[in-house]
PDB file of C-alpha atoms in Angstrom:
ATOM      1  CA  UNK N   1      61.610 -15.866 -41.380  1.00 51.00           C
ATOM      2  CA  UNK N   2      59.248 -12.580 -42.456  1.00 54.00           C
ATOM      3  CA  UNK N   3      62.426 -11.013 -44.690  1.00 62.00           C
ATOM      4  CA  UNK N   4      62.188 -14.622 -46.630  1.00 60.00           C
ATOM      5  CA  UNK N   5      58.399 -14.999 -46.591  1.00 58.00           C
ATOM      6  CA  UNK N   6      58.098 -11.355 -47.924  1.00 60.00           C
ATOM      7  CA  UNK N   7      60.879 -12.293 -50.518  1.00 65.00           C
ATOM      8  CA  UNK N   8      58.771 -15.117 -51.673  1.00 61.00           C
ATOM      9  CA  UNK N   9      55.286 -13.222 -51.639  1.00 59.00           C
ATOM     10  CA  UNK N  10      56.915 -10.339 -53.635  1.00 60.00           C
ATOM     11  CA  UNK N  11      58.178 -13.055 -56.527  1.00 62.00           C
ATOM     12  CA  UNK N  12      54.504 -14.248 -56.208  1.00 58.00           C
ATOM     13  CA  UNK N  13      52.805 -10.632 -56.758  1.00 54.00           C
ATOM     14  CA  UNK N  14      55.259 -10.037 -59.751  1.00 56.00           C
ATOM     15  CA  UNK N  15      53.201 -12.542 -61.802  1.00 54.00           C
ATOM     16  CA  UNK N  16      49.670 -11.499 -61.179  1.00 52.00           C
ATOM     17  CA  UNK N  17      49.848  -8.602 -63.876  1.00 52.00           C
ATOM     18  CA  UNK N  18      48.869 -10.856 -66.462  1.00 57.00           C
ATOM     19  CA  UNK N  19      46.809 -13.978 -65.018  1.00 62.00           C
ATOM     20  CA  UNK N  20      46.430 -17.000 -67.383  1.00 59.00           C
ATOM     21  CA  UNK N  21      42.548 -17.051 -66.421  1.00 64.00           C
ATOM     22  CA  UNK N  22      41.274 -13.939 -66.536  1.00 61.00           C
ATOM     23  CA  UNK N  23      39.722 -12.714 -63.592  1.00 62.00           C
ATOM     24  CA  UNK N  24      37.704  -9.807 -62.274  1.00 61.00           C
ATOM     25  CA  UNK N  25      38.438  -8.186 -59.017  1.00 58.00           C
ATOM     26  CA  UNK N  26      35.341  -6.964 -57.101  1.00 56.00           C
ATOM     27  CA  UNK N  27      35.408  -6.049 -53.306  1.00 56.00           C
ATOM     28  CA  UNK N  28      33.316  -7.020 -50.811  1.00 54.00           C
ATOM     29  CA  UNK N  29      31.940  -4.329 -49.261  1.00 58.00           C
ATOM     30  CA  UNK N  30      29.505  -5.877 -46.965  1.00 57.00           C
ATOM     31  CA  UNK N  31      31.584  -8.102 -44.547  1.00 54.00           C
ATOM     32  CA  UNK N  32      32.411  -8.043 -40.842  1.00 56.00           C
ATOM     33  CA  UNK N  33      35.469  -6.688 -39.629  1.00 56.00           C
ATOM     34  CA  UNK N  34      38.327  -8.601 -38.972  1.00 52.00           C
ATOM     35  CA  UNK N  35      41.635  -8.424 -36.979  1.00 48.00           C
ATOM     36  CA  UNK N  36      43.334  -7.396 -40.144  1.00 46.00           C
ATOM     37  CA  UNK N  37      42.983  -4.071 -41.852  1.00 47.00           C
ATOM     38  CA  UNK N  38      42.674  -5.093 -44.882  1.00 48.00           C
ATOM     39  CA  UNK N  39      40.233  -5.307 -48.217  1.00 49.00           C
ATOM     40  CA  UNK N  40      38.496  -8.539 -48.544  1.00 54.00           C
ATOM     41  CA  UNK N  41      37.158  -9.264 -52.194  1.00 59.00           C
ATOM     42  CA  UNK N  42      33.723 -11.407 -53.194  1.00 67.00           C
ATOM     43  CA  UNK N  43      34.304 -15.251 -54.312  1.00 74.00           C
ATOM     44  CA  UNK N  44      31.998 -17.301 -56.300  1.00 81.00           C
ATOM     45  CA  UNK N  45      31.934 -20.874 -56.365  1.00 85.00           C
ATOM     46  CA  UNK N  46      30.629 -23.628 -58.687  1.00 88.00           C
ATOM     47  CA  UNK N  47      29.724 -27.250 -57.737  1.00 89.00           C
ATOM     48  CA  UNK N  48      29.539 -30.702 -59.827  1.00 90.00           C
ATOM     49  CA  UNK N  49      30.353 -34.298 -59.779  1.00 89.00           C
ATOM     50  CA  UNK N  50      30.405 -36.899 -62.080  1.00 89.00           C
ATOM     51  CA  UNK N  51      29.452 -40.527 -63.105  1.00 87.00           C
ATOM     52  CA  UNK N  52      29.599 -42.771 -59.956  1.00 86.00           C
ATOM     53  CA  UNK N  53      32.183 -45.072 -62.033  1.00 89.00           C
ATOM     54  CA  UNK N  54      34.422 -42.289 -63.026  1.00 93.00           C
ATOM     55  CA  UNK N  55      37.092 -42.898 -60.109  1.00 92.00           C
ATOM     56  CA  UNK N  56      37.165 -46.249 -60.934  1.00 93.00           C
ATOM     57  CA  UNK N  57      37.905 -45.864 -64.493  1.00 95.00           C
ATOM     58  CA  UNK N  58      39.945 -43.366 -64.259  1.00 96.00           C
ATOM     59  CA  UNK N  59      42.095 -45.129 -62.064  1.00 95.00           C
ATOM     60  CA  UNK N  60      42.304 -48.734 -64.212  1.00 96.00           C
ATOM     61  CA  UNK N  61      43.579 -46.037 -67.045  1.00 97.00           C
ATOM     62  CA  UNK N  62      45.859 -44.497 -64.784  1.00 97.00           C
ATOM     63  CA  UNK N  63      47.736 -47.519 -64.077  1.00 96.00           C
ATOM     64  CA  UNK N  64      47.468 -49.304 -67.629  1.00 96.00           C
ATOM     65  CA  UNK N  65      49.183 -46.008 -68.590  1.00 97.00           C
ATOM     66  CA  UNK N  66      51.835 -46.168 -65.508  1.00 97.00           C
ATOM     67  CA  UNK N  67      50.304 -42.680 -64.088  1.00 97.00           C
ATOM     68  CA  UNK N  68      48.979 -41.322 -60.282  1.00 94.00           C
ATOM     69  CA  UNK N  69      45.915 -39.920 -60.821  1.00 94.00           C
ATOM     70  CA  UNK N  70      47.368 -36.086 -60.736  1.00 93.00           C
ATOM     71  CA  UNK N  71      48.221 -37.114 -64.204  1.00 96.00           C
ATOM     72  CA  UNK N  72      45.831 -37.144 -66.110  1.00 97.00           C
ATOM     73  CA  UNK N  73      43.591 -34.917 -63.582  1.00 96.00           C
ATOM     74  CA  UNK N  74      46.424 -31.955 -64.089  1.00 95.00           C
ATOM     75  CA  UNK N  75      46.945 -32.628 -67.565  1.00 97.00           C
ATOM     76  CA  UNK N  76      42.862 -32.113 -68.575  1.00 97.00           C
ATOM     77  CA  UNK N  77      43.246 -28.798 -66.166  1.00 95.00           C
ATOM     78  CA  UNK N  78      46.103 -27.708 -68.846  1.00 96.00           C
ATOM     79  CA  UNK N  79      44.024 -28.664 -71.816  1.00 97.00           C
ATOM     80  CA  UNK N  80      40.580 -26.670 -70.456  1.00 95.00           C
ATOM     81  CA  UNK N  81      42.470 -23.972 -70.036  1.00 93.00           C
ATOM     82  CA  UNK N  82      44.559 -24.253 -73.287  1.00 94.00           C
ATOM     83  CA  UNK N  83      40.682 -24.626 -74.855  1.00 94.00           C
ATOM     84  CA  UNK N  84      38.753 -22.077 -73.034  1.00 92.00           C
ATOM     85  CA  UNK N  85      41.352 -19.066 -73.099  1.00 90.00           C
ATOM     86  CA  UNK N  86      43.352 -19.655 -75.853  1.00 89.00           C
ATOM     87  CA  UNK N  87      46.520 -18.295 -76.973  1.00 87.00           C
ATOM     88  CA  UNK N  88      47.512 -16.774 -80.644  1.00 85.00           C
ATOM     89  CA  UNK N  89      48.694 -19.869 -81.098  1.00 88.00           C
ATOM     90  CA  UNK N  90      46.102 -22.292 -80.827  1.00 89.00           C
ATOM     91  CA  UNK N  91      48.301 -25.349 -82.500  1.00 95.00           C
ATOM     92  CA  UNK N  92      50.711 -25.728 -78.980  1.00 96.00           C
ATOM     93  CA  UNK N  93      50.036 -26.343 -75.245  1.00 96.00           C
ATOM     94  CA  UNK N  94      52.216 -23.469 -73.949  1.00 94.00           C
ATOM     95  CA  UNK N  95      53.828 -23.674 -70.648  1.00 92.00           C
ATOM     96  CA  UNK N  96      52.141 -21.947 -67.764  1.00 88.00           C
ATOM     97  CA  UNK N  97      52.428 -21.974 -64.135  1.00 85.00           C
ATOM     98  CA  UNK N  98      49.833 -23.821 -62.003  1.00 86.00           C
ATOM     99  CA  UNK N  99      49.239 -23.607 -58.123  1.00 80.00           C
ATOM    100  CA  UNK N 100      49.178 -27.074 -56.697  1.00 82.00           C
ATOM    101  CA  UNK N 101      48.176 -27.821 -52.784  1.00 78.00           C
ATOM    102  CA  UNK N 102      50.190 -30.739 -51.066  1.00 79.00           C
ATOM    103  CA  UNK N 103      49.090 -32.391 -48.009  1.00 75.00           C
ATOM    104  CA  UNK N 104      52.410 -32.178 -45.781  1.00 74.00           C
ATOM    105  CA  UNK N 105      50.875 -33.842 -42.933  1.00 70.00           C
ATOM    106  CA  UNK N 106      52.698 -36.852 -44.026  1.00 71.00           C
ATOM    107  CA  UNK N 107      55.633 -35.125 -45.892  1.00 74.00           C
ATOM    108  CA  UNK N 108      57.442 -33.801 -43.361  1.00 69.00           C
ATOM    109  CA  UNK N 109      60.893 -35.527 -41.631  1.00 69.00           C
ATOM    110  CA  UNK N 110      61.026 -35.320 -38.384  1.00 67.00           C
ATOM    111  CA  UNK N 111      57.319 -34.007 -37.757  1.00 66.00           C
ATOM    112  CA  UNK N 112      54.583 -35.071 -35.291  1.00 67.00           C
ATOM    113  CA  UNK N 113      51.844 -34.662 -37.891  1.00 67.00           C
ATOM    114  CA  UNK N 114      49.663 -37.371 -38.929  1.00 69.00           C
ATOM    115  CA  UNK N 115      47.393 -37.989 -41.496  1.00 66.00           C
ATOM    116  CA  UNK N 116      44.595 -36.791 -38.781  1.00 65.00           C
ATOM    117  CA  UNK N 117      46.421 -33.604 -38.030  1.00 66.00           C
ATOM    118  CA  UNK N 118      44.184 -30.711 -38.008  1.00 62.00           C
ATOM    119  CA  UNK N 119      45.364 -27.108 -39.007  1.00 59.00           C
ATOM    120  CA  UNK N 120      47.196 -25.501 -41.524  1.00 57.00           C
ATOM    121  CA  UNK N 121      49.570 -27.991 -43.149  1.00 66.00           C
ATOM    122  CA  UNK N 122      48.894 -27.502 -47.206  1.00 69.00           C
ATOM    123  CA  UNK N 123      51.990 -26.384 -48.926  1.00 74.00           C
ATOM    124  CA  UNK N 124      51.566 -24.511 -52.129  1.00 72.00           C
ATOM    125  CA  UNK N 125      54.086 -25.713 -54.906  1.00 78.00           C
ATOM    126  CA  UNK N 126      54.392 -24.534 -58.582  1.00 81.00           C
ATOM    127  CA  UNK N 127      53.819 -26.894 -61.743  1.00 86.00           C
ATOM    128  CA  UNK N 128      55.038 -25.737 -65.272  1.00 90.00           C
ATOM    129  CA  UNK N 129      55.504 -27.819 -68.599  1.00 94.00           C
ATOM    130  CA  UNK N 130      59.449 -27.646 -69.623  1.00 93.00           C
ATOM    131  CA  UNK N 131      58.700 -26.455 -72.374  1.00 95.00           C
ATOM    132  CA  UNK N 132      55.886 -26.403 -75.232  1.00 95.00           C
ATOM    133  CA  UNK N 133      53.997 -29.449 -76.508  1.00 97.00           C
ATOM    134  CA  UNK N 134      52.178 -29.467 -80.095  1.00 97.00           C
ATOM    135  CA  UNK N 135      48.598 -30.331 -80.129  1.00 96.00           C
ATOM    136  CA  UNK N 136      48.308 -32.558 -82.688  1.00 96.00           C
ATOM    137  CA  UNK N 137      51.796 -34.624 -82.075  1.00 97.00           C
ATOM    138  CA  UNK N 138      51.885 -34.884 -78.193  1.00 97.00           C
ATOM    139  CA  UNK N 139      49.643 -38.263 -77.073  1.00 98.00           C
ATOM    140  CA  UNK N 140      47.728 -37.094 -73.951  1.00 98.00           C
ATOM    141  CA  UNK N 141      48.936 -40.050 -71.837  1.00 98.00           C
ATOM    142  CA  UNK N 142      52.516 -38.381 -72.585  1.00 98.00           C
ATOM    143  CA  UNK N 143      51.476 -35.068 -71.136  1.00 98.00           C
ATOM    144  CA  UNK N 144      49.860 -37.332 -67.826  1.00 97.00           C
ATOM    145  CA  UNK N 145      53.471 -38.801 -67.511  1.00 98.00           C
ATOM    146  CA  UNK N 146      55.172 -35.343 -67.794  1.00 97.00           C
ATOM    147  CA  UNK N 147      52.405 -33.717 -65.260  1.00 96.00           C
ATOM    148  CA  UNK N 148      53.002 -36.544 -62.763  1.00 96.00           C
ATOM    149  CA  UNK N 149      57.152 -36.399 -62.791  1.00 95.00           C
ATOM    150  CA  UNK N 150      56.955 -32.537 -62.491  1.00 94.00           C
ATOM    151  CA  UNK N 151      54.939 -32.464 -59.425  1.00 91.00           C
ATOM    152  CA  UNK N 152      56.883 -35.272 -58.047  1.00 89.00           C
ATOM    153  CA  UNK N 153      60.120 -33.201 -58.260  1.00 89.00           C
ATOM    154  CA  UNK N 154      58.082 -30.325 -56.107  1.00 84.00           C
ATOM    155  CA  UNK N 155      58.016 -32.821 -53.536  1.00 79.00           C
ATOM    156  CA  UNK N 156      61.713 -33.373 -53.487  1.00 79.00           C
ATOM    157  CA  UNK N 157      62.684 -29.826 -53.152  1.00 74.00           C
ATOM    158  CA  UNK N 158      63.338 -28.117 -49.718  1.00 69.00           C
ATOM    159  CA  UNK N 159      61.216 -24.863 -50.707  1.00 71.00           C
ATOM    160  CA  UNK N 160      57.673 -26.601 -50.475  1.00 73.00           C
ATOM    161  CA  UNK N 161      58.178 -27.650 -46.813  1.00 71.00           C
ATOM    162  CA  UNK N 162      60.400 -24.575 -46.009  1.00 71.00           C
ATOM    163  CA  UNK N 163      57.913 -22.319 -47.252  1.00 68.00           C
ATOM    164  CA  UNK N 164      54.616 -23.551 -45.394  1.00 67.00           C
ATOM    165  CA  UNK N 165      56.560 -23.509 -41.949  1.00 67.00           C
ATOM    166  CA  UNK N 166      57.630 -19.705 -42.595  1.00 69.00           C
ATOM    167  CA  UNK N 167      53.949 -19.051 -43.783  1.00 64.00           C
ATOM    168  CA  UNK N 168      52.454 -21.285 -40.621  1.00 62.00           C
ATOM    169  CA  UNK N 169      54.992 -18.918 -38.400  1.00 68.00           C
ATOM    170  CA  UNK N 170      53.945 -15.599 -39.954  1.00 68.00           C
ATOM    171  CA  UNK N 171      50.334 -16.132 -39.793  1.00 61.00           C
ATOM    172  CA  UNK N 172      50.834 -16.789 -35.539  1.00 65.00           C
ATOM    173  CA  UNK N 173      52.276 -13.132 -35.305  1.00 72.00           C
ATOM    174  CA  UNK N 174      49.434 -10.643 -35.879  1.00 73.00           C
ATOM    175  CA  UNK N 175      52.040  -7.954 -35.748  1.00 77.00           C
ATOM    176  CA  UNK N 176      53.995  -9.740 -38.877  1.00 72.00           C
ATOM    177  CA  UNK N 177      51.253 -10.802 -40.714  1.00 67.00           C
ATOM    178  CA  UNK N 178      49.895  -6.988 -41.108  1.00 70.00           C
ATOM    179  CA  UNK N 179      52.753  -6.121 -42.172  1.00 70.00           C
ATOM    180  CA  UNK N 180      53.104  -9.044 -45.417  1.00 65.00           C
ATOM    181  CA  UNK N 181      49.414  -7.958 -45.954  1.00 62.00           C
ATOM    182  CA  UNK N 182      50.032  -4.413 -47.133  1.00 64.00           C
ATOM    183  CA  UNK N 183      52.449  -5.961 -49.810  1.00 59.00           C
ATOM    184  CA  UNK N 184      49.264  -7.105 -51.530  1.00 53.00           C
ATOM    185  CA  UNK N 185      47.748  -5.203 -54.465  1.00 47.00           C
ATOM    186  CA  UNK N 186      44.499  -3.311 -53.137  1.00 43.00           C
ATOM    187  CA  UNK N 187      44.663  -4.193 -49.599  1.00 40.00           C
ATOM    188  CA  UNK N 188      43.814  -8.320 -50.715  1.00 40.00           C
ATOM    189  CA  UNK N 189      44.050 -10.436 -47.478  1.00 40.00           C
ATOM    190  CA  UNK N 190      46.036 -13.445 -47.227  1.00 40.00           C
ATOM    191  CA  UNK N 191      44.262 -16.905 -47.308  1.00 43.00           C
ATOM    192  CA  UNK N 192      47.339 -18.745 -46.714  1.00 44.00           C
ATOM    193  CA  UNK N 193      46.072 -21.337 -43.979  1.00 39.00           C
ATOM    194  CA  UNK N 194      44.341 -23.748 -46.098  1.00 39.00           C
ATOM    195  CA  UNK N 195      42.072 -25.225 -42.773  1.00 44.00           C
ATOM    196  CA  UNK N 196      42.191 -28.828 -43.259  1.00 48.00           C
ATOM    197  CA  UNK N 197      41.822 -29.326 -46.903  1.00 53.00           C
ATOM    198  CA  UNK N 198      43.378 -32.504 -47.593  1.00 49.00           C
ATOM    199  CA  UNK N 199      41.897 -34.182 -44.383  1.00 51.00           C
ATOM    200  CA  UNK N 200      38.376 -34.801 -43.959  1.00 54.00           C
ATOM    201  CA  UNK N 201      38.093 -36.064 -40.205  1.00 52.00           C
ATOM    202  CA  UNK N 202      35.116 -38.381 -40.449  1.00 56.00           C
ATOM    203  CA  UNK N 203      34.442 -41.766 -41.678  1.00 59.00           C
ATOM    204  CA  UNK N 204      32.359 -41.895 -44.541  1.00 57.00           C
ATOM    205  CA  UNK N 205      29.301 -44.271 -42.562  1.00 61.00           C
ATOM    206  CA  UNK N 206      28.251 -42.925 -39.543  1.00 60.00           C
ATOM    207  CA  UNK N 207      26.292 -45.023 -37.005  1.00 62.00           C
ATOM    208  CA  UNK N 208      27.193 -48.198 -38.438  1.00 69.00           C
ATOM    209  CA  UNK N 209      26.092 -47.201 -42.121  1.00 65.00           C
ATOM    210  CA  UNK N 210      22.573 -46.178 -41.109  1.00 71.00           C
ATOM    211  CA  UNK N 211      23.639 -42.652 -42.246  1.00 67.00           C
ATOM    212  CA  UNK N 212      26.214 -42.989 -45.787  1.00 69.00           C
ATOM    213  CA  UNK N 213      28.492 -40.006 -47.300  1.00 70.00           C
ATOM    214  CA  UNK N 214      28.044 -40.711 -51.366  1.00 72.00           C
ATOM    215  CA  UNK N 215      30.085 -37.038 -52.014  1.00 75.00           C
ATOM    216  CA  UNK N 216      31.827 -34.110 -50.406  1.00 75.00           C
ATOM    217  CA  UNK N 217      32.755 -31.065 -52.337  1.00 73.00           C
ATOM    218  CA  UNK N 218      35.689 -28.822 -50.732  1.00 72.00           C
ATOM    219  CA  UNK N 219      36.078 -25.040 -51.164  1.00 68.00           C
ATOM    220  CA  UNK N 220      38.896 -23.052 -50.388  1.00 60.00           C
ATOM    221  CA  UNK N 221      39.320 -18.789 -51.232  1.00 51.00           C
ATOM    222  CA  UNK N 222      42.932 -19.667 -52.125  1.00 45.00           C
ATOM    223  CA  UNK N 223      42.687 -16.954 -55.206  1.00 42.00           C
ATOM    224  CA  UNK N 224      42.466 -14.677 -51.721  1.00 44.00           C
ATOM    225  CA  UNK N 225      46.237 -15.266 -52.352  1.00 42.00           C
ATOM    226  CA  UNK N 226      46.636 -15.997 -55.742  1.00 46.00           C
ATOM    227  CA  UNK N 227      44.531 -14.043 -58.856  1.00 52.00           C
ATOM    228  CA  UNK N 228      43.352 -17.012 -60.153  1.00 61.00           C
ATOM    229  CA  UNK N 229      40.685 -19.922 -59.601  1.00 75.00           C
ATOM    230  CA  UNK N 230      40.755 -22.837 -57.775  1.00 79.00           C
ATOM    231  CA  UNK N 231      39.631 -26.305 -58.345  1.00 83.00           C
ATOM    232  CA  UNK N 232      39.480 -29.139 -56.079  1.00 81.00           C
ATOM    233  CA  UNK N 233      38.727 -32.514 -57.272  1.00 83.00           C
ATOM    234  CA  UNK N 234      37.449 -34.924 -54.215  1.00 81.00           C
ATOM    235  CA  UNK N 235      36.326 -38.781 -53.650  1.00 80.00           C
ATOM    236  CA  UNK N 236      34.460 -40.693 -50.999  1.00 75.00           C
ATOM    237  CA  UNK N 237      33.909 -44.462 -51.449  1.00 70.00           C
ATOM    238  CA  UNK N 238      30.920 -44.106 -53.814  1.00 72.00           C
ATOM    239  CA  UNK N 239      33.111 -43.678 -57.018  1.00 79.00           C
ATOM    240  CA  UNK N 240      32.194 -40.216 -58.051  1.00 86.00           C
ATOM    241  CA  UNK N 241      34.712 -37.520 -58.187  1.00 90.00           C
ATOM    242  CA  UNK N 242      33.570 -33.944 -56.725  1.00 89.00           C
ATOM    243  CA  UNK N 243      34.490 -30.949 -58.082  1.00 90.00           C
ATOM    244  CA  UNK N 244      34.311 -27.449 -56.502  1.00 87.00           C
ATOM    245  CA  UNK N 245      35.575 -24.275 -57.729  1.00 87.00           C
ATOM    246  CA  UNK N 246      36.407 -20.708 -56.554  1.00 82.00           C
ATOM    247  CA  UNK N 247      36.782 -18.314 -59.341  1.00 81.00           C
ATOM    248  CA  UNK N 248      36.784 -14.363 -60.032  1.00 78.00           C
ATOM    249  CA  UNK N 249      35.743 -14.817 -63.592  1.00 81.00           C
ATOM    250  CA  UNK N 250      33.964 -11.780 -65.011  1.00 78.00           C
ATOM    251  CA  UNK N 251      30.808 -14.155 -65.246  1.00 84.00           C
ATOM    252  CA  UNK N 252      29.543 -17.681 -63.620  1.00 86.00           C
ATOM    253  CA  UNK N 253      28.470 -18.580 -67.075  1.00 92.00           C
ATOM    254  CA  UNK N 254      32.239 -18.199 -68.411  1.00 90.00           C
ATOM    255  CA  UNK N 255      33.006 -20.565 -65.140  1.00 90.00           C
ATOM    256  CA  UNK N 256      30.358 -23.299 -65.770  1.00 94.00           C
ATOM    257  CA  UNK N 257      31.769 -23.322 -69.408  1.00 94.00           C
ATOM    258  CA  UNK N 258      35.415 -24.116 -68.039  1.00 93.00           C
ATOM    259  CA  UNK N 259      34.273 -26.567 -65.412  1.00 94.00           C
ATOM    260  CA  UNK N 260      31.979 -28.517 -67.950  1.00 95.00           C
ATOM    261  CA  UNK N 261      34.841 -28.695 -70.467  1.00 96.00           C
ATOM    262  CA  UNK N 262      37.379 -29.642 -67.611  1.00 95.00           C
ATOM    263  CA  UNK N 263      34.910 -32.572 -66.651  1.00 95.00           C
ATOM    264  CA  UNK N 264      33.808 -33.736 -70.177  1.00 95.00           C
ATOM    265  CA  UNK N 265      37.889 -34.183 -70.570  1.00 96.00           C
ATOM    266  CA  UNK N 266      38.426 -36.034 -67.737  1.00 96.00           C
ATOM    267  CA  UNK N 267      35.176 -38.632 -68.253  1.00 95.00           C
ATOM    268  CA  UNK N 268      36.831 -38.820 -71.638  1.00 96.00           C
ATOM    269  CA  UNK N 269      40.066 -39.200 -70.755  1.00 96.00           C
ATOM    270  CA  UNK N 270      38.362 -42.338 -68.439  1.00 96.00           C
ATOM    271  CA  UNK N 271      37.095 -44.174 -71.304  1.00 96.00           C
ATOM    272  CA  UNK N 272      39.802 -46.881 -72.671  1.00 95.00           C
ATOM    273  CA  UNK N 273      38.169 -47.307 -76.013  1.00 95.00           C
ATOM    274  CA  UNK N 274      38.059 -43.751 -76.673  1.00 95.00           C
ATOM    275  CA  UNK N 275      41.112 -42.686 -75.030  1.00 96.00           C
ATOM    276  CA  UNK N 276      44.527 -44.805 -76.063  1.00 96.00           C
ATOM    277  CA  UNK N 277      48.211 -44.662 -75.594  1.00 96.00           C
ATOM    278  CA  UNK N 278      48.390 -42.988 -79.088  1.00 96.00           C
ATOM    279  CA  UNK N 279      45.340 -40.786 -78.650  1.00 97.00           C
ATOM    280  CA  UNK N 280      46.886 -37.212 -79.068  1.00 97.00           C
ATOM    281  CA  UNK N 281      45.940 -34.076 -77.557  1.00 97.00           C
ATOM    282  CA  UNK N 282      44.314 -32.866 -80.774  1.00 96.00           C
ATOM    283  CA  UNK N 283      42.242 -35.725 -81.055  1.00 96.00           C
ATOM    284  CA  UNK N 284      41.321 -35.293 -77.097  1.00 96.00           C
ATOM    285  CA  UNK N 285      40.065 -32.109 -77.686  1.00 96.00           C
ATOM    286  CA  UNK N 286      37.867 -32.966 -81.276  1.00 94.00           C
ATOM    287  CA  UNK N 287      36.168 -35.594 -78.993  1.00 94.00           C
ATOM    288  CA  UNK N 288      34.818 -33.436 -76.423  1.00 91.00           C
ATOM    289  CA  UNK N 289      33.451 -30.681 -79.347  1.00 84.00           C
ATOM    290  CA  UNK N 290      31.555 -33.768 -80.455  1.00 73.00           C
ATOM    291  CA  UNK N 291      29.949 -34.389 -77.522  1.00 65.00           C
TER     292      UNK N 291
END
């Protein structure tokens, strides 16, 4: 199981030379030791949330347009990105390989997980466009089709579920786990146990409703693993979608820039007289500089 999971974490280190978001590196001096003997390295995070009708919206588009949500949610990540750190060519969305978290609790045959489960049961799978799309030809709900078929097929595959048990096994063997640790590029540790993300264990009224959740933001280091940032994209029953992000940007004001352009997508993307079936991905992105 280590031979494999080393196999797998080498392949992954052979692609941070050139991250697709730039990032900046800085270690964390300051910090209490830990079992491992290794360099830990400073996060920063960003918080917002949006209109409390978003979800709704978002969703009645989602399934006039046939779509899960991950649709058009993946396919505005793609754009922001395409937007905010652009390419020498500007005039296609370029294929590009995005992290995505699953919550295996439920995904697993013959497991005695639930949807309550508590631990570290988040398997990391890979999304990629087949190939690239042109800006001003490509209709966005197109792009939310193709983002919601690719990550399907991750679930189908055997590696996603193979590869969070080996991880899940390594990270119970102290001995092992040192070891896959040095492989990392200046000492970075691991965060490869996810906690619960994907399961929040309360209900969201507490004491019959005297006390109410309206939002919840989750944060995760996972660029601890991966040179990149992280965004997580929540709902409780209030209708507002939370967003929380972990970057390594050179600056927070780079950050805020993404996340702003990521969310004025999306709230676009929501709105059925502004966004169509034959809206383009062009026309998605003139909208937003006009906001």
């Amino acid at each position: 199981m280590s031979f494999i999971a080393k196999r797998i974490i080498l392949k992954e280190l052979r692609q941070l030379g050139q991250p697709r978001i730039p990032v900046k590196v800085i270690p964390h001096e300051e910090c209490e030791s830990t079992r491992f003997q290794v360099q830990r390295y400073k996060m920063k995070f960003l918080f917002a949330s949006s209109s409390n009708d978003l979800f709704s919206k978002l969703h009645r588009q989602s399934r006039l347009h046939n779509v899960t949500l991950n649709g058009p949610l993946l396919g505005c990540f793609l754009l922001a990105i395409h937007h905010c750190f652009p390419l020498k060519d500007k005039t296609r969305l370029e294929p590009f390989e995005v992290g995505i978290p699953f919550n295996m609790r439920s995904r697993l045959s013959r497991s005695p997980l639930t949807p309550l489960s508590v631990g570290c049961f988040i398997g990391a799978g890979e999304f990629k466009l087949k190939r690239a799309l042109s800006i001003q030809s490509t209709h966005f709900w197109s792009l939310a089709y193709q983002c919601m078929t690719i990550t399907r097929d991750q679930l189908k595959q055997s590696r996603l579920p193979l590869a969070m048990n080996i991880f899940a096994d390594v990270l119970a063997n102290q001995h092992e786990f040192s070891r896959i640790a040095q492989l990392f590029p200046e000492g970075r540790q691991s965060e490869i146990a996810f906690s619960n993300v994907g399961k929040y264990p309360f209900p969201c009224e507490y004491n019959h409703g005297e006390v109410r959740l309206s939002g919840i933001h989750v944060i995760n280091s996972v660029s601890g693993y991966r040179n990149s940032s992280g965004v997580y994209a929540t709902c409780t029953d209030n209708g507002q979608l939370d967003f929380a992000m972990a970057h390594e940007m050179e600056s927070n004001e780079i950050a805020k820039h993404f996340l702003d352009y990521y969310l004025y997508l999306i709230e676009i993307c929501a709105d059925s007289e502004r966004c169509k079936t034959e809206t383009t991905l062009g026309e998605l992105l003139q909208m937003v500089e006009f906001q």
